[in-house]
Amino acid sequence: MSGEYDERFFPAVFKEVVGFHLRIAQEASFEAFGVMAGKANLKPGWYALLTILNEAGSMTPSELSKHCGRDRSTLTSTLKALAARELIQRERKSDDQRSYEVRLTAVGFDIQRRLHAIAIEHERRLDEILGQDKDMLLAMLRRIASRI
């Protein structure tokens, strides 16, 4: 999508729709991140989950859902993919065998570090694009997220 943003191809009704442009911007950002990550099939959305687990140590899927802003059903398929790639491991909670926690594996820690380096460079590129408007954009995005 990089360099392909051309409003002439968007339906006229969407040209002033904030949600549409948020989605387009996110897709462009994720695509650029993915290109930077190379062909390792590392999804940009994984970075947030791996970083949360890196900082927290371990947590239940419900806790992780709250921290990353994804609903539990969407998160479940992502956790399965992360487990299949051996980036996370699931462990039954000692105090409740019906529940489990997820934590990073050694491979997960390594991938998180690689994605973090990519994220820093990606953020630098976004900073160049936004310039002095970054703080204003972040404030507006926070306002949308907290009120909608």
JSON list of N, CA and C in Angstrom, two decimals, residues 3-4 8 12 17 22 30 32 35 43 48 52 67-68 71 83-84 88 104 116 118 122 125 127:
[
{"chain": "A", "resi": 3, "resn": "GLY", "atom": "N", "xyz": [2.75, 4.30, -0.77]},
{"chain": "A", "resi": 3, "resn": "GLY", "atom": "CA", "xyz": [2.79, 5.10, -1.98]},
{"chain": "A", "resi": 3, "resn": "GLY", "atom": "C", "xyz": [1.57, 4.92, -2.86]},
{"chain": "A", "resi": 4, "resn": "GLU", "atom": "N", "xyz": [0.64, 4.05, -2.48]},
{"chain": "A", "resi": 4, "resn": "GLU", "atom": "CA", "xyz": [-0.53, 3.78, -3.29]},
{"chain": "A", "resi": 4, "resn": "GLU", "atom": "C", "xyz": [-1.78, 4.50, -2.80]},
{"chain": "A", "resi": 8, "resn": "ARG", "atom": "N", "xyz": [-8.81, 8.97, -5.21]},
{"chain": "A", "resi": 8, "resn": "ARG", "atom": "CA", "xyz": [-9.66, 8.85, -6.40]},
{"chain": "A", "resi": 8, "resn": "ARG", "atom": "C", "xyz": [-10.31, 7.48, -6.47]},
{"chain": "A", "resi": 12, "resn": "ALA", "atom": "N", "xyz": [-16.94, 7.71, -2.90]},
{"chain": "A", "resi": 12, "resn": "ALA", "atom": "CA", "xyz": [-17.14, 9.12, -2.52]},
{"chain": "A", "resi": 12, "resn": "ALA", "atom": "C", "xyz": [-17.65, 9.25, -1.10]},
{"chain": "A", "resi": 17, "resn": "VAL", "atom": "N", "xyz": [-14.89, 10.09, 5.93]},
{"chain": "A", "resi": 17, "resn": "VAL", "atom": "CA", "xyz": [-15.22, 9.18, 7.02]},
{"chain": "A", "resi": 17, "resn": "VAL", "atom": "C", "xyz": [-13.95, 8.85, 7.80]},
{"chain": "A", "resi": 22, "resn": "LEU", "atom": "N", "xyz": [-8.80, 5.85, 9.27]},
{"chain": "A", "resi": 22, "resn": "LEU", "atom": "CA", "xyz": [-8.05, 5.18, 10.33]},
{"chain": "A", "resi": 22, "resn": "LEU", "atom": "C", "xyz": [-7.64, 3.78, 9.88]},
{"chain": "A", "resi": 30, "resn": "PHE", "atom": "N", "xyz": [0.82, -1.21, 9.04]},
{"chain": "A", "resi": 30, "resn": "PHE", "atom": "CA", "xyz": [1.11, -2.63, 9.22]},
{"chain": "A", "resi": 30, "resn": "PHE", "atom": "C", "xyz": [1.88, -3.19, 8.02]},
{"chain": "A", "resi": 32, "resn": "ALA", "atom": "N", "xyz": [3.90, -1.55, 6.01]},
{"chain": "A", "resi": 32, "resn": "ALA", "atom": "CA", "xyz": [5.28, -1.04, 6.08]},
{"chain": "A", "resi": 32, "resn": "ALA", "atom": "C", "xyz": [6.07, -1.78, 7.15]},
{"chain": "A", "resi": 35, "resn": "VAL", "atom": "N", "xyz": [6.95, -5.24, 5.82]},
{"chain": "A", "resi": 35, "resn": "VAL", "atom": "CA", "xyz": [8.06, -5.18, 4.87]},
{"chain": "A", "resi": 35, "resn": "VAL", "atom": "C", "xyz": [9.38, -5.10, 5.63]},
{"chain": "A", "resi": 43, "resn": "LYS", "atom": "N", "xyz": [3.80, -11.17, 12.04]},
{"chain": "A", "resi": 43, "resn": "LYS", "atom": "CA", "xyz": [2.71, -10.22, 11.87]},
{"chain": "A", "resi": 43, "resn": "LYS", "atom": "C", "xyz": [2.89, -9.02, 12.80]},
{"chain": "A", "resi": 48, "resn": "ALA", "atom": "N", "xyz": [2.67, -6.23, 19.72]},
{"chain": "A", "resi": 48, "resn": "ALA", "atom": "CA", "xyz": [2.02, -5.73, 20.94]},
{"chain": "A", "resi": 48, "resn": "ALA", "atom": "C", "xyz": [1.84, -6.86, 21.95]},
{"chain": "A", "resi": 52, "resn": "ILE", "atom": "N", "xyz": [3.68, -7.03, 25.58]},
{"chain": "A", "resi": 52, "resn": "ILE", "atom": "CA", "xyz": [2.91, -7.07, 26.82]},
{"chain": "A", "resi": 52, "resn": "ILE", "atom": "C", "xyz": [3.37, -8.25, 27.67]},
{"chain": "A", "resi": 67, "resn": "HIS", "atom": "N", "xyz": [-5.36, -5.86, 28.13]},
{"chain": "A", "resi": 67, "resn": "HIS", "atom": "CA", "xyz": [-4.14, -5.06, 27.93]},
{"chain": "A", "resi": 67, "resn": "HIS", "atom": "C", "xyz": [-3.93, -4.67, 26.47]},
{"chain": "A", "resi": 68, "resn": "CYS", "atom": "N", "xyz": [-4.37, -5.51, 25.54]},
{"chain": "A", "resi": 68, "resn": "CYS", "atom": "CA", "xyz": [-4.09, -5.22, 24.13]},
{"chain": "A", "resi": 68, "resn": "CYS", "atom": "C", "xyz": [-5.29, -4.64, 23.39]},
{"chain": "A", "resi": 71, "resn": "ASP", "atom": "N", "xyz": [-10.77, -8.35, 21.53]},
{"chain": "A", "resi": 71, "resn": "ASP", "atom": "CA", "xyz": [-11.74, -9.21, 22.20]},
{"chain": "A", "resi": 71, "resn": "ASP", "atom": "C", "xyz": [-11.15, -10.61, 22.31]},
{"chain": "A", "resi": 83, "resn": "ALA", "atom": "N", "xyz": [1.49, -19.95, 19.65]},
{"chain": "A", "resi": 83, "resn": "ALA", "atom": "CA", "xyz": [1.90, -21.23, 20.25]},
{"chain": "A", "resi": 83, "resn": "ALA", "atom": "C", "xyz": [2.43, -22.18, 19.18]},
{"chain": "A", "resi": 84, "resn": "ALA", "atom": "N", "xyz": [1.80, -22.19, 18.01]},
{"chain": "A", "resi": 84, "resn": "ALA", "atom": "CA", "xyz": [2.26, -23.06, 16.92]},
{"chain": "A", "resi": 84, "resn": "ALA", "atom": "C", "xyz": [3.66, -22.67, 16.46]},
{"chain": "A", "resi": 88, "resn": "ILE", "atom": "N", "xyz": [5.02, -18.62, 22.36]},
{"chain": "A", "resi": 88, "resn": "ILE", "atom": "CA", "xyz": [4.44, -18.60, 23.70]},
{"chain": "A", "resi": 88, "resn": "ILE", "atom": "C", "xyz": [4.21, -20.03, 24.15]},
{"chain": "A", "resi": 104, "resn": "LEU", "atom": "N", "xyz": [6.03, -15.95, 27.32]},
{"chain": "A", "resi": 104, "resn": "LEU", "atom": "CA", "xyz": [6.95, -16.08, 26.19]},
{"chain": "A", "resi": 104, "resn": "LEU", "atom": "C", "xyz": [7.90, -17.25, 26.39]},
{"chain": "A", "resi": 116, "resn": "HIS", "atom": "N", "xyz": [10.91, -5.43, 18.28]},
{"chain": "A", "resi": 116, "resn": "HIS", "atom": "CA", "xyz": [11.08, -4.15, 18.97]},
{"chain": "A", "resi": 116, "resn": "HIS", "atom": "C", "xyz": [12.05, -3.25, 18.19]},
{"chain": "A", "resi": 118, "resn": "ILE", "atom": "N", "xyz": [12.59, -3.33, 15.01]},
{"chain": "A", "resi": 118, "resn": "ILE", "atom": "CA", "xyz": [11.85, -2.91, 13.82]},
{"chain": "A", "resi": 118, "resn": "ILE", "atom": "C", "xyz": [10.85, -1.82, 14.18]},
{"chain": "A", "resi": 122, "resn": "HIS", "atom": "N", "xyz": [10.38, 1.83, 12.65]},
{"chain": "A", "resi": 122, "resn": "HIS", "atom": "CA", "xyz": [9.07, 2.17, 12.06]},
{"chain": "A", "resi": 122, "resn": "HIS", "atom": "C", "xyz": [8.51, 3.44, 12.71]},
{"chain": "A", "resi": 125, "resn": "ARG", "atom": "N", "xyz": [10.13, 6.48, 11.34]},
{"chain": "A", "resi": 125, "resn": "ARG", "atom": "CA", "xyz": [9.55, 6.86, 10.04]},
{"chain": "A", "resi": 125, "resn": "ARG", "atom": "C", "xyz": [8.23, 7.59, 10.23]},
{"chain": "A", "resi": 127, "resn": "ASP", "atom": "N", "xyz": [7.37, 9.30, 12.86]},
{"chain": "A", "resi": 127, "resn": "ASP", "atom": "CA", "xyz": [7.72, 10.62, 13.41]},
{"chain": "A", "resi": 127, "resn": "ASP", "atom": "C", "xyz": [8.10, 11.59, 12.30]}
]
